[in-house]
Coordinates of C-alpha atoms and ligand atoms in Angstrom, one line a residue:
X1 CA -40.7 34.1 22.0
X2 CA -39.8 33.7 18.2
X3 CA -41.7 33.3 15.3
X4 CA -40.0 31.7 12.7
X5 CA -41.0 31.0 9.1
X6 CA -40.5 29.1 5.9
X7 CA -38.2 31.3 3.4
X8 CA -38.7 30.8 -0.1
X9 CA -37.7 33.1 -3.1
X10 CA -36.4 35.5 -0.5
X11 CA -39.9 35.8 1.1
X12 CA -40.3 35.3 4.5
X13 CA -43.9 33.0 4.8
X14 CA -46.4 31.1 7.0
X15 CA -46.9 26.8 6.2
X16 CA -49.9 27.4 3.4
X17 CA -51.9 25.8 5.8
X18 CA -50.6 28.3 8.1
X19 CA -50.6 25.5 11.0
X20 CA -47.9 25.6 13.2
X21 CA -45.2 23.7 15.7
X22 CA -43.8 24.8 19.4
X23 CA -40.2 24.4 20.3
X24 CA -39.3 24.7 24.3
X25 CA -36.6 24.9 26.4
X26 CA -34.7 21.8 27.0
X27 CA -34.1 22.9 30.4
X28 CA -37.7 23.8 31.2
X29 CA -40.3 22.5 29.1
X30 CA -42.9 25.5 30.1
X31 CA -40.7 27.8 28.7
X32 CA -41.8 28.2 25.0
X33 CA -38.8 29.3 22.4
X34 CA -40.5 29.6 19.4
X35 CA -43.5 28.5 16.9
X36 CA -42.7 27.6 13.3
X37 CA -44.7 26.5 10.4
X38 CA -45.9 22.6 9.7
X39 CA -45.2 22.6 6.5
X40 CA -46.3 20.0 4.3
X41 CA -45.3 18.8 0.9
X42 CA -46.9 21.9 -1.0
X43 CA -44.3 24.6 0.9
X44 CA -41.9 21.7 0.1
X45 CA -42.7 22.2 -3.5
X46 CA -43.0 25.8 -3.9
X47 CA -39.2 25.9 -2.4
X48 CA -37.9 23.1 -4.4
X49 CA -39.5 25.5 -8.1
X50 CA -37.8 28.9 -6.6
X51 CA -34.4 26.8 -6.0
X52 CA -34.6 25.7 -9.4
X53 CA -35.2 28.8 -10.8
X54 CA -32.5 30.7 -9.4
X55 CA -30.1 27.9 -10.0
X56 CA -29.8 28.9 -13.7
X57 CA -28.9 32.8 -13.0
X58 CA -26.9 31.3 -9.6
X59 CA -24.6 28.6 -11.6
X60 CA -23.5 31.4 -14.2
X61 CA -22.4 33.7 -11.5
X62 CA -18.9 33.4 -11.1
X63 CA -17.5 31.7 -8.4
X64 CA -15.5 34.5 -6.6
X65 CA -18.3 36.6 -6.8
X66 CA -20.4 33.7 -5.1
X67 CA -17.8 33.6 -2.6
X68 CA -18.7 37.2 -1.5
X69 CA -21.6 36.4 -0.4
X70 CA -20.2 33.8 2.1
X71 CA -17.9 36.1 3.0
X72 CA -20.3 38.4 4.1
X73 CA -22.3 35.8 5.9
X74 CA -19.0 35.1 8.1
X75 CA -19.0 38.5 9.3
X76 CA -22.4 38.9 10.0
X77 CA -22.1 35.5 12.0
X78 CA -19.4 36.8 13.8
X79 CA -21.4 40.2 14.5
X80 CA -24.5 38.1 15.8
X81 CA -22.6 35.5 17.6
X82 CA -23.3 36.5 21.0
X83 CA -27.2 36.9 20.0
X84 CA -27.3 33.3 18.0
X85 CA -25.6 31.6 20.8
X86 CA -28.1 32.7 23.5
X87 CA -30.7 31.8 21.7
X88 CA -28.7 28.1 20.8
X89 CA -28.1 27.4 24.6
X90 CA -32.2 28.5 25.1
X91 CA -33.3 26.4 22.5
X92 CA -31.4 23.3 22.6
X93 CA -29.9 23.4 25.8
X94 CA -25.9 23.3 25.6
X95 CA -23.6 25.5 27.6
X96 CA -23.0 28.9 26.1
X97 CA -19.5 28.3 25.4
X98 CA -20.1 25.4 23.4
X99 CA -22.7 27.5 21.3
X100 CA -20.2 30.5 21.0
X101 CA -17.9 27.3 19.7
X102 CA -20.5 26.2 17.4
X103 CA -21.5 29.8 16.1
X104 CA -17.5 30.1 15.7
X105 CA -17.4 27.4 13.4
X106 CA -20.0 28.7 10.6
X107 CA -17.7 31.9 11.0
X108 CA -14.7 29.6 10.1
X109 CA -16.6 28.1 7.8
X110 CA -18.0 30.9 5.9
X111 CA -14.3 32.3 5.5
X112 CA -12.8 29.0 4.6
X113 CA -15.1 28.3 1.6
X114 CA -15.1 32.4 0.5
X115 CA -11.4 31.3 0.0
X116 CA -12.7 28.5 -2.4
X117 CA -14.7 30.5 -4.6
X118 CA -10.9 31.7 -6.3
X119 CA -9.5 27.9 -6.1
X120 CA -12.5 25.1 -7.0
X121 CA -9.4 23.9 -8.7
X122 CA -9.6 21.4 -11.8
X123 CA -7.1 19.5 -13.3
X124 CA -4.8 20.0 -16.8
X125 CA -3.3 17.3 -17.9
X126 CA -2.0 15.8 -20.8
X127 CA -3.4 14.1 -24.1
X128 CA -2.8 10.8 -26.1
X129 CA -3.1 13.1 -29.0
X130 CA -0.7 15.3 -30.8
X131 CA -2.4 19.2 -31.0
X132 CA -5.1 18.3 -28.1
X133 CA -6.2 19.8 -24.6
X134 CA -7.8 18.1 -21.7
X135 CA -8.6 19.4 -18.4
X136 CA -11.0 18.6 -15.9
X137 CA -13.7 21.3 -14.4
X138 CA -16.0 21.2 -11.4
X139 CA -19.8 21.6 -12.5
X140 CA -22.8 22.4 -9.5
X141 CA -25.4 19.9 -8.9
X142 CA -28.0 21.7 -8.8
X143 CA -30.8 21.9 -6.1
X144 CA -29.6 20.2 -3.2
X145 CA -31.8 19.4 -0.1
X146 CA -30.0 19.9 3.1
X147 CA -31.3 17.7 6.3
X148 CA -30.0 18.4 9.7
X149 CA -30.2 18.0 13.6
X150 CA -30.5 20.5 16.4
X151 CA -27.3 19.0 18.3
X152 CA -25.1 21.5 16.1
X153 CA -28.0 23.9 14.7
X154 CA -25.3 26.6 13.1
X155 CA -22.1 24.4 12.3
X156 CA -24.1 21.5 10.6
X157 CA -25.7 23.6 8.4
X158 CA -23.2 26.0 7.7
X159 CA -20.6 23.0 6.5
X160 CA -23.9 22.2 4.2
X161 CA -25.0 25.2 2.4
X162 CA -21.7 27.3 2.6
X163 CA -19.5 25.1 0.1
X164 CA -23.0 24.1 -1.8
X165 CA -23.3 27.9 -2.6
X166 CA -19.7 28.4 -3.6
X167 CA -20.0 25.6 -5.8
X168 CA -22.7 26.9 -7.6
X169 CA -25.5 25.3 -5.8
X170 CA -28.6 26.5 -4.5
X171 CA -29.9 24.9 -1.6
X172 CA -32.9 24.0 1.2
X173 CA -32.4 24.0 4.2
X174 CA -34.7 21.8 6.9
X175 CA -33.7 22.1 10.3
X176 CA -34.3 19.9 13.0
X177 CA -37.8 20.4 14.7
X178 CA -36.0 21.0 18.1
X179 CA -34.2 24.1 16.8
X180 CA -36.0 26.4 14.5
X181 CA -35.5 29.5 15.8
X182 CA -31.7 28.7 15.6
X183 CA -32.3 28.0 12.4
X184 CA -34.5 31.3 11.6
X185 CA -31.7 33.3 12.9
X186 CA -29.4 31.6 10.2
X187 CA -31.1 32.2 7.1
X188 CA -32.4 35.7 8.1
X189 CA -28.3 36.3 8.2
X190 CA -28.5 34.8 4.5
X191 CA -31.3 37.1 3.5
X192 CA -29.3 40.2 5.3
X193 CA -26.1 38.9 3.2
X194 CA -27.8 39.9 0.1
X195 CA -28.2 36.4 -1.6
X196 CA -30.5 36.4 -4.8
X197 CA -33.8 35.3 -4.1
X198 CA -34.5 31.8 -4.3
X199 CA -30.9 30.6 -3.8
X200 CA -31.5 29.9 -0.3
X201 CA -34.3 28.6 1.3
X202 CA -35.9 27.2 4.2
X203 CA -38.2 24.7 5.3
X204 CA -39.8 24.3 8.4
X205 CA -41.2 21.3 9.8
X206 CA -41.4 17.1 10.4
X207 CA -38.8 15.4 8.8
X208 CA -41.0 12.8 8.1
X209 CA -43.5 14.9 6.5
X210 CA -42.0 17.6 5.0
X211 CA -37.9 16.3 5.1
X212 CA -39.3 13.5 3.2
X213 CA -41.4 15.4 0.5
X214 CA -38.0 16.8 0.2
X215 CA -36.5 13.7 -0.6
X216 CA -38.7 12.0 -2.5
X217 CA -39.2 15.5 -5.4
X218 CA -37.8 15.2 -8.3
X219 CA -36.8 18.8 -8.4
X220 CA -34.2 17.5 -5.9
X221 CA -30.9 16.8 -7.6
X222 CA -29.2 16.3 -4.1
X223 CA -29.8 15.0 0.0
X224 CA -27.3 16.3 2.0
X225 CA -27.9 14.6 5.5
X226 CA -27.0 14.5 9.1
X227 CA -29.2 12.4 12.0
X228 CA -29.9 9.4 13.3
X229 CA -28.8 5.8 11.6
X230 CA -32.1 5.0 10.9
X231 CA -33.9 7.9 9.3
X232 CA -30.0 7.9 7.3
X233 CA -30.6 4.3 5.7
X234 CA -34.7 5.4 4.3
X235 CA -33.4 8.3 3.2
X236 CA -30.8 6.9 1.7
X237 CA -33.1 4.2 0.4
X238 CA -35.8 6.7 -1.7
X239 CA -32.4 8.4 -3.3
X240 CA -31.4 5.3 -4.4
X241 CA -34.8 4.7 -5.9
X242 CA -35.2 8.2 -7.6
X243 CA -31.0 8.4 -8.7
X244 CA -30.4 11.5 -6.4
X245 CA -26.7 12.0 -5.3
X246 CA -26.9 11.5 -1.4
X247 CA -24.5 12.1 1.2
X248 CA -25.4 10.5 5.2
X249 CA -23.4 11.4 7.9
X250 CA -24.8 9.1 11.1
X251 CA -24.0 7.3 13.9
X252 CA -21.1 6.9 15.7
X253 CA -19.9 4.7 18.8
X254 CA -16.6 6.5 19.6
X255 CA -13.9 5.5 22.1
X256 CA -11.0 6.7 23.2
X257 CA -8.3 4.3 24.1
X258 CA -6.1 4.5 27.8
X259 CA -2.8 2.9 27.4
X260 CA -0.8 2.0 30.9
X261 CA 1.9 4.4 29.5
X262 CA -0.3 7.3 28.9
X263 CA -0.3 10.7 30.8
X264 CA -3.3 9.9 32.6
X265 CA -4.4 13.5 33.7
X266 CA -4.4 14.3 30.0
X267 CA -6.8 11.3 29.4
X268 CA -9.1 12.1 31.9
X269 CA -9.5 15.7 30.8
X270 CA -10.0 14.3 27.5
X271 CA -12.5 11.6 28.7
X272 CA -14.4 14.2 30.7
X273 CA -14.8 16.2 27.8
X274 CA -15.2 13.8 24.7
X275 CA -18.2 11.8 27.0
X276 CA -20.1 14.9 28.3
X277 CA -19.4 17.2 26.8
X278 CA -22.5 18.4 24.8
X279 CA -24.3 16.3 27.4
X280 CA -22.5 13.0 25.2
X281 CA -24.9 14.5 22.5
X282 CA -22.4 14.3 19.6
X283 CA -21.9 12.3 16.9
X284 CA -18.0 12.2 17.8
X285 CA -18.8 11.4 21.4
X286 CA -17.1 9.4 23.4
X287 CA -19.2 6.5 24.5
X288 CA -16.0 4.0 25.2
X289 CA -12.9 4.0 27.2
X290 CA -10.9 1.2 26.6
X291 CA -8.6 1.2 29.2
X292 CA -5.4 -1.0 29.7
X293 CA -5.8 -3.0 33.2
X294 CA -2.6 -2.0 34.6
X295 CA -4.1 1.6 34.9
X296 CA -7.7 0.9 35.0
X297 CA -8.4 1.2 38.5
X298 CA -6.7 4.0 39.2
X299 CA -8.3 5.9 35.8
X300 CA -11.5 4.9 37.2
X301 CA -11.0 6.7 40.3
X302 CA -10.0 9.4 38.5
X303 CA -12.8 9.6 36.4
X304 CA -15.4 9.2 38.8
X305 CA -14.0 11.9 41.1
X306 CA -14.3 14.6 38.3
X307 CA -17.6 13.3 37.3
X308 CA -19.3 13.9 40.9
X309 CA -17.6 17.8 40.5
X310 CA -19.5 18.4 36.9
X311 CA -22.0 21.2 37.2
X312 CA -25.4 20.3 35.5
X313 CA -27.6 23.1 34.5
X314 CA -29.3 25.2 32.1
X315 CA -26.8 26.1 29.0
X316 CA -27.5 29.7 29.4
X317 CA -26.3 29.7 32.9
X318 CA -22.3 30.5 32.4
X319 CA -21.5 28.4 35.4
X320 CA -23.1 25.1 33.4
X321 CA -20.9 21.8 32.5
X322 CA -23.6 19.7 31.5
X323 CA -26.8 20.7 29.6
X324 CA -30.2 18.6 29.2
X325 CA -31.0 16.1 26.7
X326 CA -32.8 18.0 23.8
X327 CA -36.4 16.5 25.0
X328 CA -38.3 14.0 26.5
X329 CA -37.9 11.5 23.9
X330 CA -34.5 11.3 23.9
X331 CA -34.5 11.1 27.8
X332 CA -36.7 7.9 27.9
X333 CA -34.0 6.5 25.3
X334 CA -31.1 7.1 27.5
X335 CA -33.3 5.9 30.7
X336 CA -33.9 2.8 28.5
X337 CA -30.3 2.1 28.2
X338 CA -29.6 1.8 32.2
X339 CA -32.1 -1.1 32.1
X340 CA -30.2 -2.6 29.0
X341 CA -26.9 -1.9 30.8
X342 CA -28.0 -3.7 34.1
X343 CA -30.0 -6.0 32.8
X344 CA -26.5 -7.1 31.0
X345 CA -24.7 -7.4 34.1
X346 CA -22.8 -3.7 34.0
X347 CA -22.6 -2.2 37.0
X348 CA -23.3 1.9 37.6
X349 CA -20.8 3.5 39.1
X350 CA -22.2 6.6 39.0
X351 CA -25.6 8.4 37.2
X352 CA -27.9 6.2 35.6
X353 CA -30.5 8.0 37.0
X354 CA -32.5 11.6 35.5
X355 CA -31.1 15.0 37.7
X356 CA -34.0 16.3 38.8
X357 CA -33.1 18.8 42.0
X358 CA -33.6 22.6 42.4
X359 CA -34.0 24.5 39.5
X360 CA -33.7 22.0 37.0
X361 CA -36.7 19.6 37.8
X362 CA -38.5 20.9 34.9
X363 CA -35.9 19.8 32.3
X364 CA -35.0 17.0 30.8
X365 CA -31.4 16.4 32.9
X366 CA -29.5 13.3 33.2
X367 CA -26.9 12.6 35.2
X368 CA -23.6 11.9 34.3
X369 CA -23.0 7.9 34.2
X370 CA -20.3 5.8 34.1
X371 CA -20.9 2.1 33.1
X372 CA -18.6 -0.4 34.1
X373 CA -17.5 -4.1 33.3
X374 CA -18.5 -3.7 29.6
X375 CA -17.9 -6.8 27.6
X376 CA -17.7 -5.3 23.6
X377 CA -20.6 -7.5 23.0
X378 CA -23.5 -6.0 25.4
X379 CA -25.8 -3.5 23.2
X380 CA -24.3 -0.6 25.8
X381 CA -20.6 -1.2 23.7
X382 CA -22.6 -1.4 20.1
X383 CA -25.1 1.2 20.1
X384 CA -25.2 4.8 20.5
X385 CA -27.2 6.0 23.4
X386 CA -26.4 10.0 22.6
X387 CA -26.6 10.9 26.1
X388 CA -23.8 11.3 29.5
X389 CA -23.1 7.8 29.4
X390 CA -19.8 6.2 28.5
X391 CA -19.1 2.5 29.1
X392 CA -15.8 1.5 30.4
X393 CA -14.0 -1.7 28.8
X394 CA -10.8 -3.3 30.3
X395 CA -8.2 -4.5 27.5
X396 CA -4.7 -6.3 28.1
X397 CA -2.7 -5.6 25.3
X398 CA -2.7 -2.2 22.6
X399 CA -3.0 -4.7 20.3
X400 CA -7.2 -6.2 22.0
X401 CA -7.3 -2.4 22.5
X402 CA -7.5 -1.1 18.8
X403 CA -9.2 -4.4 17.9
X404 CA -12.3 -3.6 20.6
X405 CA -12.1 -0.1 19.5
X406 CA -13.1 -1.8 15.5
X407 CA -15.5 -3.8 16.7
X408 CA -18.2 -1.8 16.4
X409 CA -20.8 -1.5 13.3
X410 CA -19.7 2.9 12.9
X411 CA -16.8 4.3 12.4
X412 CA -16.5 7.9 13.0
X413 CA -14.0 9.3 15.7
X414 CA -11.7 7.3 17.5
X415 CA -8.6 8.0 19.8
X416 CA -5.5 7.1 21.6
X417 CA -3.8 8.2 24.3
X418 CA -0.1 7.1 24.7
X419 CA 3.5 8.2 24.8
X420 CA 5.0 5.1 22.6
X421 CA 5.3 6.8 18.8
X422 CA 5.2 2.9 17.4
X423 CA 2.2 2.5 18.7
X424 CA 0.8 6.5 17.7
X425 CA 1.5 5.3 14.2
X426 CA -0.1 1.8 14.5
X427 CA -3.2 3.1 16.0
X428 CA -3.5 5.7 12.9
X429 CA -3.0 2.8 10.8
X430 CA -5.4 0.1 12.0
X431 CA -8.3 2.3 13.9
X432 CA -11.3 1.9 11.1
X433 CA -12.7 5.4 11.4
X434 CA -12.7 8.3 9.6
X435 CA -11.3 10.6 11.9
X436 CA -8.6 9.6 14.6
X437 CA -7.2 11.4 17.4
X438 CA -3.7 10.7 19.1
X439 CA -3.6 12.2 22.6
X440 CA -6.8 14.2 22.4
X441 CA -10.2 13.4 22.8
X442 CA -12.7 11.9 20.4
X443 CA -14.3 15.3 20.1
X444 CA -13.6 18.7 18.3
X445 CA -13.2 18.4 14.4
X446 CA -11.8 21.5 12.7
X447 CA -13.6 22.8 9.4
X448 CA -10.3 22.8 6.7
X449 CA -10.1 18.6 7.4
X450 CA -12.6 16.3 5.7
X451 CA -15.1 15.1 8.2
X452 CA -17.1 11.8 8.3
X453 CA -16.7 7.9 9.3
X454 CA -16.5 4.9 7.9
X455 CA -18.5 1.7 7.7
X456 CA -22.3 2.4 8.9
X457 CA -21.2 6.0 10.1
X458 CA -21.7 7.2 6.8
X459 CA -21.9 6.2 3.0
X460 CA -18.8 7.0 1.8
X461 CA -18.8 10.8 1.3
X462 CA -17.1 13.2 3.6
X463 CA -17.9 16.8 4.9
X464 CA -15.7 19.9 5.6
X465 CA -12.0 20.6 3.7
X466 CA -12.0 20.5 0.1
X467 CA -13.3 16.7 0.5
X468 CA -16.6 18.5 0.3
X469 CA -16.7 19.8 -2.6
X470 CA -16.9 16.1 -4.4
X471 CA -20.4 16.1 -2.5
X472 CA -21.2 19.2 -4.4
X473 CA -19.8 19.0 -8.0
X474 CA -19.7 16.6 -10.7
X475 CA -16.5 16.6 -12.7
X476 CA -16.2 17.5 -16.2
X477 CA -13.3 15.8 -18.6
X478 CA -13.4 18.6 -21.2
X479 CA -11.3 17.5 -24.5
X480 CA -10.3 20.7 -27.2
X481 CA -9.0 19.1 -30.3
X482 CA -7.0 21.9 -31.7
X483 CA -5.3 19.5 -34.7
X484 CA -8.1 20.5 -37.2
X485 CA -8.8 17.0 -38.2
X486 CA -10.6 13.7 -36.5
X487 CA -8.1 12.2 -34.1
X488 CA -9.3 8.5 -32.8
X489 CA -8.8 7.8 -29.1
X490 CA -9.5 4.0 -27.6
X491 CA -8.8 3.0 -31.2
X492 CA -5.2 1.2 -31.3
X493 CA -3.2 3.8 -33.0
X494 CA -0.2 2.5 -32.7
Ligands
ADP501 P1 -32.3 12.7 15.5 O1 -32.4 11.4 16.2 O2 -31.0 13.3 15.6 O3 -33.4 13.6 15.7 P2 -33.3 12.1 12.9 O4 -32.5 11.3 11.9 O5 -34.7 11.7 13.3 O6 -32.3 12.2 14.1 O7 -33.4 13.6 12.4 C1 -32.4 14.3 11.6 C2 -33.1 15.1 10.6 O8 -33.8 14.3 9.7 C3 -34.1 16.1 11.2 O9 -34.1 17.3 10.5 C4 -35.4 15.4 10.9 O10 -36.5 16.3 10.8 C5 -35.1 14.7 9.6 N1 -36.0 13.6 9.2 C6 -36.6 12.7 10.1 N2 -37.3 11.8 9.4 C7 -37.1 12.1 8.1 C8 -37.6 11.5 6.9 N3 -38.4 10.4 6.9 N4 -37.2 12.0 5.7 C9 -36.4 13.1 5.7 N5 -36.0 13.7 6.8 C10 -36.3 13.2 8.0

């Protein structure tokens, strides 16, 4: 059992009211992972004063020196990652390789923005003046508040605080209250990787208690958040209110796209992966196939006969395809869904029902389920139900195809699967999302490529590549008048 704790100044602390929370095993609620502090809006406080404090030392430390630190952070990552992923497939439930994959990623990460500390490029350019300089230069932010979920507990917060740091940043970090030990495990590689105290900190607890104190301080110059629609939009609302910078990743209602002249093994790997894998809990999921009716039938069959073959099991059992759903919340939600879906008039071909035999009884399972005869308009097309469940729609033409696939309020990952380059390069053309895929599944974002969706997915900001850095500088226009006497711009010199 773990005991994690807040982490402020480079101290390792209880809540001050020194109360605490229990995180379990997914895949067998008796099992208890870890207890970590319910904080409350005073821990909140005393992190947000030691991130502001070290932000003046941390800003004037140059950036490749900065970098170091994120370098070192990579290999201690990659030295741990047999450890951290254990302890990811124990406390939130996914199959080991997908928490090797997701360990892998801060690794990629870490290196990727080490790189950046000698590029945060700027701009020269030219002036309107004779005898006169300008370039433009990349200033931090400040304190930035980072917000995440358990379904990726390393990656999500890795893509957060790694490029923050490098930019100059410093940063708090408050996990998701299903994975705090994951979290624990992160920051204690921080501490190990020498960081100044106070550049890094953590926060344990509610989101709505303590992520929210978070939000609403005015020490806070920056949100930085990943989760649900709904918590996205308030907190997007009381940054709004108090002129914080705030970047939401959300929701997503992916689908992939099954053309008649697509290789259809290739789509049906790629189905079988984008829709379950991670037990469907990603934001990139696949929750749609829109399939062309010359090949539906037969893709159906397809699908339905690898479904019955996926292995559903604890995440730390090697042998495991399928996971749990991260609690028992979440599994009501996805139970609600199969009423919504029948009472709609779709029709289970499979699942729909919790997996509850042998070993597993005392986790929250769910089977694998495949909706079908999905109109675009039931609620099982529109909203994301983050669980095995994807919802097959039947289209006549690519054209109805790419326009089912935009009719949806999100827009995060989207793909295609065809052999006709025409209609390759329409689809990347006319999908509304931000990422899209052309014979590969909906699933599997690499960390050097902006990440992030359009319309309700997100607000306009993206994560990942270089894009992230915009979420963590402000540009600079610096002028140097080197003529020695008072040149006029926006005054008609001519
Ligand atoms: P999910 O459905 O993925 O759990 P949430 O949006 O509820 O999504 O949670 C994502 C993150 O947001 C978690 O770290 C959670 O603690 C935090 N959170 C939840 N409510 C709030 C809030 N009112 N203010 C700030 N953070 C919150």
């Amino acid at each position: 059992m773990y005991t994690c704790l807040n982490y402020i100044d480079g101290q390792w602390m209880p809540a001050q009211s020194e109360a605490t929370l229990e995180s379990r095993n997914p895949a067998n609620w008796h099992e208890l992972v870890a207890t970590f502090p319910h904080s409350d809006s005073t821990d909140a406080d005393k992190a947000v004063q030691a991130a502001r404090r070290a932000y003046q030392k941390w800003r004037l430390v140059p950036a490749p020196n900065r970098a170091e630190f994120i370098y070192r952070v990579g290999e201690l990552l990659l030295q741990r990652k047999e450890e951290l992923a254990h302890l990811m497939s124990l406390e939130m439930g996914k199959p080991i390789t997908e928490s090797r994959g997701d360990v892998q990623e801060g690794v990629d990460c870490a290196f990727y923005y080490a790189g950046e500390g000698r590029r945060l490029f700027g701009q020269t350019t030219t002036s309107e003046m004779p005898n006169k300089f300008a370039m433009t230069v990349r200033m931090p932010i400040g304190v930035c508040a980072l917000i995440t979920p358990w379904n990726f507990p390393v990656a999500i917060p890795c893509w957060k605080a790694l490029p923050a740091l490098v930019c100059g940043n410093t940063i708090i970090l408050k996990p998701a209250e299903d994975t705090p030990a994951c979290a624990n495990f992160l920051i204690q590689i921080f501490h190990d990787a020498g960081l100044p105290p106070g550049v890094v900190n953590l926060i344990h607890g509610l989101g709505e208690e303590v992520g929210q104190a978070l939000v609403e301080h005015p020490g806070v110059d920056l949100v930085s958040f990943t989760g649900s629609s709904q918590t996205g939009a308030h907190v997007g609302e009381i940054c709004s209110r108090t002129h914080k910078r705030v970047c939401l990743e959300m929701g997503g209602k992916n689908a992939q796209v099954v053309m008649e002249d697509a290789d259809l093994e290739l789509a049906l790997e790629g189905a079988l992966w984008g829709a379950f894998g991670t037990a469907g809990q990603r934001c990139t999921a696949t929750s749609r196939l829109i399939l062309h009716r010359d090949i539906k039938d037969k893709f159906t069959a397809m699908l339905l006969e690898s479904t019955g073959k996926l292995r559903i099991g604890a995440g730390t059992d090697p042998d495991t395809q399928i996971g749990p759903i991260i609690n028992g919340v979440q599994l009501q939600r996805v139970m609600d869904y199969m009423e919504v879906a029948r009472s709609e008039g779709a029709k289970i071909l499979t699942g729909g029902e919790r997996a509850t035999e042998g070993p597993i009884k005392k986790g929250f399972f769910f089977q694998p389920t495949i909706l079908d005869q999905v109109t675009p308009d039931m609620r099982v097309a529109r909203e994301e139900i983050f669980g095995p469940v994807v919802a097959l729609i039947e289209i006549n033409s690519f054209e109805e195809a790419i326009a089912v696939l935009n009719d949806t309020p999100y827009g995060l990952s989207s793909s295609v699967y065809t052999r006709d380059v025409n209609r390759a390069f329409q689809a990347m053309r006319d999908i509304e999302a931000g990422i899209t895929y052309i014979n590969g599944p909906t699933i599997g974002a690499e960390v050097h490529l902006p990440f992030g969706g359009v319309k309700q997915t997100g607000n306009g900001h993206r994560e990942a590549g270089s894009a992230v850095l915009d979420v963590f500088t402000e540009w600079k226009s610096v002028y140097v008048d080197f003529s020695g006497r008072l040149q006029r711009a926006q005054i008609d010199n001519h």
